[in-house]
Coordinates of C-alpha atoms and ligand atoms in Angstrom, one line a residue:
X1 CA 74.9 63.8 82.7
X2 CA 72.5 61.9 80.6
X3 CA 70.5 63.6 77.3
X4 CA 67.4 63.3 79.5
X5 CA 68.9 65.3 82.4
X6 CA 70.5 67.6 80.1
X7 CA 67.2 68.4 78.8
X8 CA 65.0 68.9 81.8
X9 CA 67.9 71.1 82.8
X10 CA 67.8 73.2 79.6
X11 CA 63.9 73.6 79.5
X12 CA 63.8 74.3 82.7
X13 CA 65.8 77.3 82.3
X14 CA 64.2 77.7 78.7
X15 CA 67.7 77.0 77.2
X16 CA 66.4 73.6 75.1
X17 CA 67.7 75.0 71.6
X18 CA 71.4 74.1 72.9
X19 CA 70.2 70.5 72.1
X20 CA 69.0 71.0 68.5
X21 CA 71.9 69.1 66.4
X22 CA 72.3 66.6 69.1
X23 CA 70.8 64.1 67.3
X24 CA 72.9 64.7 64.4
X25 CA 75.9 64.7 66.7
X26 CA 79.0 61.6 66.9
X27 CA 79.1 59.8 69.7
X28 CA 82.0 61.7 71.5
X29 CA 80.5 65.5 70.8
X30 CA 77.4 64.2 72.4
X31 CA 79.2 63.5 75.2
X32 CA 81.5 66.3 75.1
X33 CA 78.2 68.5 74.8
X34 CA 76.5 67.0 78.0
X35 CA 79.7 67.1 80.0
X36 CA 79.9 71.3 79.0
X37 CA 75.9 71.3 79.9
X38 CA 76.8 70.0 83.3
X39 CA 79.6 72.1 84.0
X40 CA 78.6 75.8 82.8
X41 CA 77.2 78.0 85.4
X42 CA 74.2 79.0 83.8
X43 CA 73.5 82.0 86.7
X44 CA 74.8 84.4 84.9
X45 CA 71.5 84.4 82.2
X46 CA 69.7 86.1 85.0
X47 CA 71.4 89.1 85.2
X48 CA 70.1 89.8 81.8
X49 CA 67.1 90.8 83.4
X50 CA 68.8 94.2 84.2
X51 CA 70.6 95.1 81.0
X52 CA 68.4 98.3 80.6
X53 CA 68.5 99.5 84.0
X54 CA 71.5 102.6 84.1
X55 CA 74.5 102.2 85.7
X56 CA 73.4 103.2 89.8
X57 CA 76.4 104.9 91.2
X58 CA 76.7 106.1 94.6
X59 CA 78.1 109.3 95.5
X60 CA 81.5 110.0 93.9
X61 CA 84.2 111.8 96.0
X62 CA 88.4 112.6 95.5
X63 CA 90.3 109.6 97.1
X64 CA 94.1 110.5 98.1
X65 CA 96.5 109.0 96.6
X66 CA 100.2 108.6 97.7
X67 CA 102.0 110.4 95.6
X68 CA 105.6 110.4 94.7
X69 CA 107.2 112.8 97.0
X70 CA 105.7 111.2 99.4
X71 CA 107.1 107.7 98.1
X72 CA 110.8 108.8 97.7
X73 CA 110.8 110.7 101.0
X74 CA 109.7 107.3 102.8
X75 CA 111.6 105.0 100.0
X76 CA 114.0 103.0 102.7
X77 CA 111.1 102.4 105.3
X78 CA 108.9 101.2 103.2
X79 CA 111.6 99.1 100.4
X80 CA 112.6 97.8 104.5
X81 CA 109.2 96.3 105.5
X82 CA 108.2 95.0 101.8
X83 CA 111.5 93.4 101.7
X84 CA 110.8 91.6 105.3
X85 CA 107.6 90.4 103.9
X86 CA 109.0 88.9 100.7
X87 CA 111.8 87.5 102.8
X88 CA 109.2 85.9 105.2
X89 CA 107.5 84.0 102.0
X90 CA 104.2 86.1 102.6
X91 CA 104.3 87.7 99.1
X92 CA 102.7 85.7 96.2
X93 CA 102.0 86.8 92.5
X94 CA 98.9 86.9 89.7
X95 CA 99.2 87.2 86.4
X96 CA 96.4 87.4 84.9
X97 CA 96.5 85.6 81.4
X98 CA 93.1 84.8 80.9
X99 CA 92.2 87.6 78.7
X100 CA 91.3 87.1 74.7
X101 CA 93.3 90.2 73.5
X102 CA 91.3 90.1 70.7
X103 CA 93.0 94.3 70.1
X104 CA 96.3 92.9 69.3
X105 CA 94.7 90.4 67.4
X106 CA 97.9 87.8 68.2
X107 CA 97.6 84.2 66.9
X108 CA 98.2 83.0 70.4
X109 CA 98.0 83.8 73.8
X110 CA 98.9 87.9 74.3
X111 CA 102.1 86.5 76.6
X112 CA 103.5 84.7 73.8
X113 CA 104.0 87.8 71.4
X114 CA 107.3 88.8 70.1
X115 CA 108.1 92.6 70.3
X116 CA 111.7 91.8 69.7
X117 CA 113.5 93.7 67.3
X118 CA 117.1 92.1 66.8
X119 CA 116.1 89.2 69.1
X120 CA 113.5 87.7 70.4
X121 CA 112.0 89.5 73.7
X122 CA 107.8 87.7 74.1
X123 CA 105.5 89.3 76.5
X124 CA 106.0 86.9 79.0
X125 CA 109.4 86.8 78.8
X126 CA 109.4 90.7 80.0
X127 CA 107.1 90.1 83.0
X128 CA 109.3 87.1 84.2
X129 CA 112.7 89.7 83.6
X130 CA 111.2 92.0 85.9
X131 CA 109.9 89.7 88.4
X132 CA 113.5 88.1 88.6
X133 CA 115.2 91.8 89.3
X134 CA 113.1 91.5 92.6
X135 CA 113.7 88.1 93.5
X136 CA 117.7 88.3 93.2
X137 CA 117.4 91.6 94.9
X138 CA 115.6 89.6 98.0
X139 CA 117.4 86.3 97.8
X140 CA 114.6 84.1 98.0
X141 CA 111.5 82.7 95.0
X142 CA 108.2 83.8 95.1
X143 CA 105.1 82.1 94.2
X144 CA 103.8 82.7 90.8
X145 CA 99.9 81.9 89.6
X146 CA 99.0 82.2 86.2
X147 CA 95.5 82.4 85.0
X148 CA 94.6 80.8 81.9
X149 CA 91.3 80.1 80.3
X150 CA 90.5 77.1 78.4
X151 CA 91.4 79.1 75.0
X152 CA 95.0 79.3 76.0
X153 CA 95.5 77.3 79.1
X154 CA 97.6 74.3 76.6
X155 CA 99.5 77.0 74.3
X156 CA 100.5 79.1 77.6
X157 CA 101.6 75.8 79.9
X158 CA 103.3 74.5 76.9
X159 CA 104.9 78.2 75.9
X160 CA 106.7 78.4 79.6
X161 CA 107.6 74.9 79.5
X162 CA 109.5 75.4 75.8
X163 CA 111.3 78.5 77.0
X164 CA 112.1 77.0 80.1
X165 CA 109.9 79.1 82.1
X166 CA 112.2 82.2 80.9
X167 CA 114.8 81.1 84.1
X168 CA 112.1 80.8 86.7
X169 CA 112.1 77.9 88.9
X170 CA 109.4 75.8 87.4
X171 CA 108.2 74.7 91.4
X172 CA 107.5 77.8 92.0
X173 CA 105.0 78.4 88.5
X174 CA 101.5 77.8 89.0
X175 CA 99.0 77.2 86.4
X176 CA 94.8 77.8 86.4
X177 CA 92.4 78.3 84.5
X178 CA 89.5 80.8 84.9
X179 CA 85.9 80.3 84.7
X180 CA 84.1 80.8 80.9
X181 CA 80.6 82.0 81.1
X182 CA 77.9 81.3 78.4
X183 CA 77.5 84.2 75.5
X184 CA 73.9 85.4 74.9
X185 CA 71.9 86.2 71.6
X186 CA 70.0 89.5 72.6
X187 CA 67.1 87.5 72.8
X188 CA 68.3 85.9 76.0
X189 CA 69.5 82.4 74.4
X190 CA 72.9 80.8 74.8
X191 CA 74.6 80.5 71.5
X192 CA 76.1 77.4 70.2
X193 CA 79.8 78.2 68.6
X194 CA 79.5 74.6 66.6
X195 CA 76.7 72.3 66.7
X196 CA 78.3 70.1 69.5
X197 CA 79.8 73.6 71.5
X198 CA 78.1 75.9 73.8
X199 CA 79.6 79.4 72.7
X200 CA 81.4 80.4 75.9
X201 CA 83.7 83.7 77.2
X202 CA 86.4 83.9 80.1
X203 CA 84.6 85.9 82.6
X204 CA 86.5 88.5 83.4
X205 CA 89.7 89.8 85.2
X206 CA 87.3 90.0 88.7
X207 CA 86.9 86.1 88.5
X208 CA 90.9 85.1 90.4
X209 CA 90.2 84.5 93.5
X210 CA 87.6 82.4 93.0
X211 CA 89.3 80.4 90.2
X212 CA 92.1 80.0 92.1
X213 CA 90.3 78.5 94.8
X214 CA 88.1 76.6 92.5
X215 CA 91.5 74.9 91.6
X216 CA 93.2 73.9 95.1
X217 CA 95.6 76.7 95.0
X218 CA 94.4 79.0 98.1
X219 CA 95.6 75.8 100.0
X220 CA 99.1 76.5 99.2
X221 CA 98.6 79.9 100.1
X222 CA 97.4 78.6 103.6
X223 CA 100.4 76.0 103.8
X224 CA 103.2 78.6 102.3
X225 CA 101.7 81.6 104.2
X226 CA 101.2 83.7 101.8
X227 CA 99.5 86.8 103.0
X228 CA 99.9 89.4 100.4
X229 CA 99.0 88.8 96.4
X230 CA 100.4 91.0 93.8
X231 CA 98.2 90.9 90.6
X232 CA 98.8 92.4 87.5
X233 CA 97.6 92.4 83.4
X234 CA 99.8 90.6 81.4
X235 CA 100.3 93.2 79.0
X236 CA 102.2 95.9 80.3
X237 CA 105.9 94.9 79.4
X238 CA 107.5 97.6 81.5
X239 CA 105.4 97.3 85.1
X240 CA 107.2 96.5 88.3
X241 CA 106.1 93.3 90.0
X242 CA 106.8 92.4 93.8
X243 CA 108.1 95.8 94.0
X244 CA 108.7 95.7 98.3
X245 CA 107.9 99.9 98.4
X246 CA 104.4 99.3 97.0
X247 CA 104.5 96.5 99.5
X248 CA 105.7 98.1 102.4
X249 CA 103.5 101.5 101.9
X250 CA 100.5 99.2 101.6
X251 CA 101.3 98.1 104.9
X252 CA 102.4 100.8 106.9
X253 CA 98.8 102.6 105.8
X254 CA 96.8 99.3 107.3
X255 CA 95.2 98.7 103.9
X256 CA 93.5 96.2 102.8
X257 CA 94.6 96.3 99.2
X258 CA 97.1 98.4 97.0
X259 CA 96.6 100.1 93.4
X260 CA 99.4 101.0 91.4
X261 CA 98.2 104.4 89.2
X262 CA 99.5 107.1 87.1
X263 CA 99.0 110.9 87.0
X264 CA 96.8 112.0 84.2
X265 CA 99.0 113.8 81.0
X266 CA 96.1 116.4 80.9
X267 CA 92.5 116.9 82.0
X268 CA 90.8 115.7 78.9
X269 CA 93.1 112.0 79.3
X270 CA 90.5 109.6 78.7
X271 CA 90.9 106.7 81.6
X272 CA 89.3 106.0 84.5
X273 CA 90.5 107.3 87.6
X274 CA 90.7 106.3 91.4
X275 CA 88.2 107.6 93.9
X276 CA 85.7 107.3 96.9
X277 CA 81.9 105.8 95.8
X278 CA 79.6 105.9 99.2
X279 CA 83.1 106.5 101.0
X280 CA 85.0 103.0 99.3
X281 CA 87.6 103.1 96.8
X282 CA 86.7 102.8 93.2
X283 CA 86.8 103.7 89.7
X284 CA 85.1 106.7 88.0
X285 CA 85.2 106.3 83.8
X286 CA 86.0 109.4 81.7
X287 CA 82.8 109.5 80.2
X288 CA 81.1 109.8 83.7
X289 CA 82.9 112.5 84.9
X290 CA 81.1 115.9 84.5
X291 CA 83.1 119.2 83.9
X292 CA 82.8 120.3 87.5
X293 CA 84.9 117.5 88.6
X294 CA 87.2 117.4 85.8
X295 CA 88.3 120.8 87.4
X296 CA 87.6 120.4 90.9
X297 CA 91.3 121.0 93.0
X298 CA 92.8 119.3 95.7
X299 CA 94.0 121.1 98.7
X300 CA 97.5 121.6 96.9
X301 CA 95.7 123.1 93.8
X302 CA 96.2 119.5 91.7
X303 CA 93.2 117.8 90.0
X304 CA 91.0 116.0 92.2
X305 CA 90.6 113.3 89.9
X306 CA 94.2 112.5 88.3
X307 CA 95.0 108.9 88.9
X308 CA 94.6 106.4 86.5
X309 CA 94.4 102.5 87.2
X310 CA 97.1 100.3 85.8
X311 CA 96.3 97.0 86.6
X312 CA 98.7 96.1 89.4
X313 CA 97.3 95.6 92.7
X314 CA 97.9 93.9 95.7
X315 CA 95.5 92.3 98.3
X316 CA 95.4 90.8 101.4
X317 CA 95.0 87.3 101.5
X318 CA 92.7 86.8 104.8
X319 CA 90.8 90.3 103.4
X320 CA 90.1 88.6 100.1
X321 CA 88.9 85.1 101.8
X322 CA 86.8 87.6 104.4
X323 CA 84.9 88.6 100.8
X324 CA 84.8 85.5 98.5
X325 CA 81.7 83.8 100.1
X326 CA 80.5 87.7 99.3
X327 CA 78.6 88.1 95.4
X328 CA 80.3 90.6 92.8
X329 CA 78.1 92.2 90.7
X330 CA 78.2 91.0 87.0
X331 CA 78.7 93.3 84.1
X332 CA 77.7 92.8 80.8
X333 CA 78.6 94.0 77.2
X334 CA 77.6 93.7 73.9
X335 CA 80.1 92.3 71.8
X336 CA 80.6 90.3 68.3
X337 CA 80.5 86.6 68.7
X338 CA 80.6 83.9 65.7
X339 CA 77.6 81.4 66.3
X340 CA 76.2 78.6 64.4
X341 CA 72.7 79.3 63.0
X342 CA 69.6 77.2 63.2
X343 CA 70.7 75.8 60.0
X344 CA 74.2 74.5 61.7
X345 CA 76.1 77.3 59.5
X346 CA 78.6 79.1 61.6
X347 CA 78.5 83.0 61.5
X348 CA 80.9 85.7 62.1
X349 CA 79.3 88.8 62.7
X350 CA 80.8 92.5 61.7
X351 CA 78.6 94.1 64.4
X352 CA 78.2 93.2 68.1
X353 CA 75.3 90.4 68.4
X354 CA 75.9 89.1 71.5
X355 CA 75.9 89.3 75.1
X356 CA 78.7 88.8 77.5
X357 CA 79.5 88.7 80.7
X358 CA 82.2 89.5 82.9
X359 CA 83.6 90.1 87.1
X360 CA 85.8 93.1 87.1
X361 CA 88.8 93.3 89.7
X362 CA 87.7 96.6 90.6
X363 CA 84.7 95.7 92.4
X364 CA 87.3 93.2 94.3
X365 CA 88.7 96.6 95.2
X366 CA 85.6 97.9 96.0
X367 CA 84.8 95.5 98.0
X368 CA 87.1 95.4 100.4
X369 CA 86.7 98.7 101.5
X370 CA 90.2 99.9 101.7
X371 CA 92.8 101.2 99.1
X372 CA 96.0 102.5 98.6
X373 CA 96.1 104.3 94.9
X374 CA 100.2 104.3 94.7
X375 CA 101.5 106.8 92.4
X376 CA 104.6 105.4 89.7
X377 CA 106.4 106.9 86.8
X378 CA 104.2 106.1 83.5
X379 CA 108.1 106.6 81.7
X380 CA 109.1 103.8 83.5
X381 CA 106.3 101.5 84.5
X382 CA 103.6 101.8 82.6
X383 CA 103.4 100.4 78.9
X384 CA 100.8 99.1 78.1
X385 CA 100.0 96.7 74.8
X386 CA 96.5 96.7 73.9
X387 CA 96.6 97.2 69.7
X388 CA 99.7 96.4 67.4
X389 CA 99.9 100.1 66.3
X390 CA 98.6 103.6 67.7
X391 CA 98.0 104.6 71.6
X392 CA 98.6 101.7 73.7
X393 CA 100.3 99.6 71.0
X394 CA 103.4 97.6 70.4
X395 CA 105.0 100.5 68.9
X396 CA 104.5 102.9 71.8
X397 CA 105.6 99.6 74.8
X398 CA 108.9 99.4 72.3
X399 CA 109.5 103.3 72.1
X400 CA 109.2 103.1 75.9
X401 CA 111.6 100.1 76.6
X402 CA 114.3 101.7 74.8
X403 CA 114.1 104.8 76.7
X404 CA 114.5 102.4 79.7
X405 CA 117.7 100.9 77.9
X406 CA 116.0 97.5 77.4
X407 CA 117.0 96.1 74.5
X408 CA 114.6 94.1 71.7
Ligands
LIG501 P1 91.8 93.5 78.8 O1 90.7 94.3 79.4 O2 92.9 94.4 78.1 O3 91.3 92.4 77.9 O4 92.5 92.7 80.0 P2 92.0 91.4 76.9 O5 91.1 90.3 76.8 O6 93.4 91.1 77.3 O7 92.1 92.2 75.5 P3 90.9 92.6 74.5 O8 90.0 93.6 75.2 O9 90.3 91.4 74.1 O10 91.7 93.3 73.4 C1 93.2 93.2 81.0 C2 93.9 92.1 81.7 O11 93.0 91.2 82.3 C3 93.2 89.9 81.8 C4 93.9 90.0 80.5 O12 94.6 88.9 80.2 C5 94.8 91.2 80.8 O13 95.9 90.8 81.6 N1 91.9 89.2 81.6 C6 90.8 89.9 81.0 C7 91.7 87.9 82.1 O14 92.7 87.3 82.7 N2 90.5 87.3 82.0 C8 89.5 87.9 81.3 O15 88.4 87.3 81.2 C9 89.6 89.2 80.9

C-alpha cells in the first residue's frame, strides 16, 4: 500500500491522525506502518456506535446439566465411544494461547511460567502432561493447534521448540496466530503505541475458528478428518484434555458442542453460569442474576443456576464450519492502554483510557444452538491461574496439584 492509499483509506474512515509522524518516520517504519494500515480490519470501529446501548438479553431459563452421577453411572459407554473417536483420528485440540495475562503479570507468554517448586514444572508443560496421559491411554497422537498472537507467537514457537515440545511429537504441534484488532481513544480514534505502530489487541478467545482458517489449518482438519475439537484456556494446570467420557457423552446426547463446568461452592459464588437465553445455551454473569434466581430449585431441590464455565469445550467441526460465514457479536471494554501522544511521547495510563474489542467463545456456544454443560470435580480439574497470589492464583493451582500428588 502506498502513503497515498494509506491516506484516502484513513480519511475515509476519519482515521488520518495514524499518519501524523509519518513524515518524521525511517524508511522501514514507514513501510512497516503502511503494511499494518493494509492489514488491520478496521470494522470493528463501527461497533463503537453502540457502546451505550445496555446489554439486550433474551429470556434467561435453567439449562440441565449432566451431572456426575449421571457421568459415573454411564462412565464405560461413554470412555467406549470417546475412545473410538480418538482412535479413528476424529479428535483434534485448541489451546488457546493468545491471551495477554496481563493478571499474572508474567514476563512472557502465560504458558511459559514456572510454578515449580523443587523443579521446574511451566504451564505448558502441565497441559502437554495431561494431554499425553490420554494419548498413551488410546495408542495413537492427536492433533494439537495452538493459538498465538503476534505478542507471543516467536517466544511460544521458540519455548516448545527449546523444551522439545515437552515429549510431544513435534508433527503433530500446530502453530497460529490470532487476529489483533485496533484499540480506541474514547473519542473513537485508533491509538498509535509508537509513532510508526498502530496500538493493536488480540481479539478475543471467540476469534479460533476463524484464525485457524485464516491460516490453512481447517484444511488439515478436512484431510485428517477431524470432526470433533477440544478447546481449552491455557491456564488451568490441572484440566483434563481429550478426556474420551466428555467425548463420548457429547455424542451420545447429539450435541453440537460440549462445556466442561463446575458446581457452584455456595449461592453467592461469583461466576457465570450455564443456561438457556431464547431457548440456546449460554452464559448468565453473577452480577445479572437477581435474587429470585439465585434461589430458584431444580426439580431435585438443587440450584437452578449452579454451573460454572471452565473453559474446556468441544465442538463439532462441520457444526462450527455451518456458523463461521455467520457474524459474532463484538464486545467491547474499557481498559488501560499505553499510547503515544500528539507530541510522539508514549503514555502509560493508571486508569482505563481505551477501548477494546474482543469475540467471546461463548457466543460460538451460543451459536450453535446445542450444549452439553458436563459436570467435573473442581478438586481435580479445575485450577485455574489468573493472578500470582489470592483466588485463582499460582498459590491456590499449586495447593491443588499437590493434593492430586503432582509434584513441583
Ligand atoms: P483470560 O480471559 O483469562 O485473559 O483468557 P488473559 O488475556 O489470559 O488474561 P488477563 O485477563 O489479561 O489477565 C482466557 C483464555 O483465553 C485465551 C487466554 O490465553 C486464556 O487461555 N485468550 C484470551 C486468547 O487466546 N486470546 C485472547 O484474545 C484472549
Amino acid at each position: 500500500m502506498t502513503y497515498q492509499e494509506a491516506k484516502a483509506k484513513l480519511t475515509e474512515i476519519g482515521q488520518d491522525q495514524i499518519l501524523t509522524f509519518y513524515q518524521y518516520l525511517k524508511s522501514d517504519e514507514q513501510a512497516a506502518l503502511l503494511s499494518q494500515i493494509e492489514h488491520t480490519d478496521f470494522s470493528y470501529l463501527k461497533e463503537l456506535s453502540h457502546r451505550d446501548r445496555p446489554l439486550k438479553r433474551g429470556t434467561i431459563t435453567p439449562i440441565r446439566a449432566m451431572q456426575q452421577g449421571e457421568i459415573t453411572e454411564n462412565q464405560a459407554s461413554f470412555e467406549a465411544v470417546g475412545l473410538k473417536e480418538i482412535r479413528a483420528g476424529h479428535l483434534g485440540l485448541v489451546l488457546l494461547a493468545g491471551g495477554m495475562g496481563t493478571r499474572l503479570g508474567s514476563k512472557g507468554p502465560k504458558g511459559t511460567f514456572n510454578i515449580g517448586e523443587t523443579r521446574d514444572v511451566y504451564i505448558f508443560q502441565r497441559l502437554i502432561e495431561n494431554i499425553l496421559t490420554q494419548v498413551e491411554r488410546a495408542g495413537v497422537w492427536i492433533h494439537l493447534f495452538i493459538m498465538t498472537s503476534e505478542k507471543n507467537d516467536q517466544e511460544t514457537r521458540h519455548f516448545f521448540a527449546s523444551h522439545s515440545f515437552f515429549g510431544y511429537r513435534s508433527e503433530y504441534i500446530h502453530f497460529f496466530k490470532q487476529e489483533m484488532a485496533p484499540i480506541v481513544s474514547d473519542e473513537g480514534k485508533v491509538l498509535l503505541e509508537t509513532p510508526s505502530r498502530i496500538a493493536v489487541s488480540p481479539n478475543g478467545n471467540g476469534g479460533w475458528f476463524a484464525s485457524m482458517d485464516r491460516a490453512g489449518l481447517t484444511k488439515l482438519l478436512h484431510q485428517e478428518d477431524i470432526l470433533w475439537l477440544n478447546v481449552f484456556a491455557v491456564d488451568n494446570v490441572l484440566q483434563n484434555i481429550a478426556d474420551p467420557a466428555f467425548l463420548g457423552a457429547v455424542i451420545s446426547r447429539h450435541c453440537a458442542s460440549g462445556s466442561k463446568v463446575v458446581r457452584k461452592v455456595n449461592r453467592d459464588e461469583k461466576v457465570g453460569v450455564m443456561c438457556l437465553e431464547d431457548g440456546r445455551p449460554s452464559v448468565i454473569e453473577y452480577m445479572e442474576m437477581t435474587d429470585e434466581m439465585l434461589d430458584q430449585k431444580d426439580e431435585s431441590g438443587d440450584p437452578a443456576y449452579n454451573f460454572g464455565v471452565i473453559l474446556n469445550y468441544l465442538f463439532s467441526v462441520p457444526e462450527l464450519e455451518r456458523i463461521a460465514k455467520g457474524i459474532l457479536p463484538v464486545h467491547f471494554a474499557f481498559k488501560k492502554a499505553a499510547y503515544t501522544d500528539q507530541d510522539g511521547n508514549t503514555l502509560a495510563p493508571d486508569e482505563p483510557n481505551a477501548w477494546k474489542f474482543e469475540y467471546f467463545i461463548l457466543d460460538m456456544v451460543h451459536e450453535l444452538g446445542t450444549c452439553l454443560p458436563y459436570e467435573v470435580d473442581r478438586e481435580r480439574e479445575f485450577a485455574p491461574i489468573k493472578n500470582l497470589h489470592g483466588p485463582d492464583s499460582v498459590d491456590t493451582a499449586r495447593a491443588l496439584c499437590r493434593k492430586n500428588s503432582i509434584v513441583l
